[in-house]
GROMACS .gro file of C-alpha atoms in nm:
model
   65
    1MET     CA    1  10.247  10.344   7.355
    2ASN     CA    2  10.166   9.996   7.450
    3LEU     CA    3  10.480   9.875   7.631
    4SER     CA    4  10.502   9.541   7.819
    5LEU     CA    5  10.509   9.525   8.198
    6GLY     CA    6  10.874   9.435   8.204
    7ILE     CA    7  10.969   9.750   8.004
    8LYS     CA    8  10.765   9.974   8.229
    9VAL     CA    9  10.923   9.829   8.540
   10LEU     CA   10  11.271   9.882   8.375
   11ILE     CA   11  11.187  10.246   8.306
   12ILE     CA   12  11.075  10.297   8.674
   13VAL     CA   13  11.402  10.139   8.796
   14ILE     CA   14  11.608  10.359   8.557
   15CYS     CA   15  11.417  10.672   8.696
   16ALA     CA   16  11.487  10.561   9.055
   17LEU     CA   17  11.858  10.506   8.987
   18VAL     CA   18  11.892  10.851   8.819
   19SER     CA   19  11.708  11.001   9.117
   20ILE     CA   20  11.935  10.832   9.366
   21ILE     CA   21  12.239  10.978   9.188
   22ILE     CA   22  12.081  11.329   9.191
   23GLY     CA   23  11.996  11.287   9.560
   24ILE     CA   24  12.356  11.189   9.647
   25VAL     CA   25  12.503  11.472   9.453
   26ALA     CA   26  12.265  11.726   9.610
   27GLY     CA   27  12.360  11.590   9.956
   28LEU     CA   28  12.729  11.609   9.889
   29LEU     CA   29  12.697  11.967   9.761
   30LYS     CA   30  12.499  12.065  10.078
   31TYR     CA   31  12.733  11.901  10.323
   32THR     CA   32  13.023  12.100  10.483
   33PRO     CA   33  13.260  11.951  10.730
   34ALA     CA   34  13.179  12.199  11.002
   35THR     CA   35  12.806  12.126  11.011
   36PRO     CA   36  12.613  11.821  11.121
   37LYS     CA   37  12.524  11.550  10.856
   38ALA     CA   38  12.148  11.548  10.915
   39PRO     CA   39  12.057  11.861  10.714
   40ALA     CA   40  12.257  11.732  10.416
   41VAL     CA   41  12.087  11.389  10.438
   42LEU     CA   42  11.737  11.567  10.445
   43PHE     CA   43  11.831  11.787  10.156
   44GLY     CA   44  11.951  11.487   9.958
   45GLY     CA   45  11.623  11.300  10.031
   46GLY     CA   46  11.421  11.594   9.922
   47ALA     CA   47  11.612  11.616   9.599
   48PHE     CA   48  11.562  11.248   9.542
   49GLY     CA   49  11.187  11.267   9.606
   50GLY     CA   50  11.151  11.569   9.385
   51SER     CA   51  11.348  11.423   9.092
   52LEU     CA   52  11.178  11.089   9.111
   53THR     CA   53  10.843  11.254   9.107
   54LEU     CA   54  10.936  11.481   8.816
   55CYS     CA   55  11.076  11.187   8.620
   56LEU     CA   56  10.767  10.980   8.665
   57LEU     CA   57  10.528  11.265   8.577
   58VAL     CA   58  10.727  11.320   8.260
   59MET     CA   59  10.714  10.957   8.160
   60SER     CA   60  10.335  10.946   8.235
   61SER     CA   61  10.272  11.254   8.031
   62LEU     CA   62  10.468  11.115   7.744
   63GLY     CA   63  10.248  10.802   7.752
   64VAL     CA   64  10.537  10.569   7.844
   65LEU     CA   65  10.388  10.462   8.188
   0.00000   0.00000   0.00000
């Protein structure tokens, strides 16, 4: 696919926003009121990084990026 630069940036932004939502949900699922917040934040950050990497790899393999 030969997409313009604006469309590619839009796809990257969409991937980042979806990954942010996944990271927030993962952090909320990990957090319990009796424990500190730091492990939940680290878990959410790891989920964000993993999902963003996976999303960008899939888009690259499909030829979109």
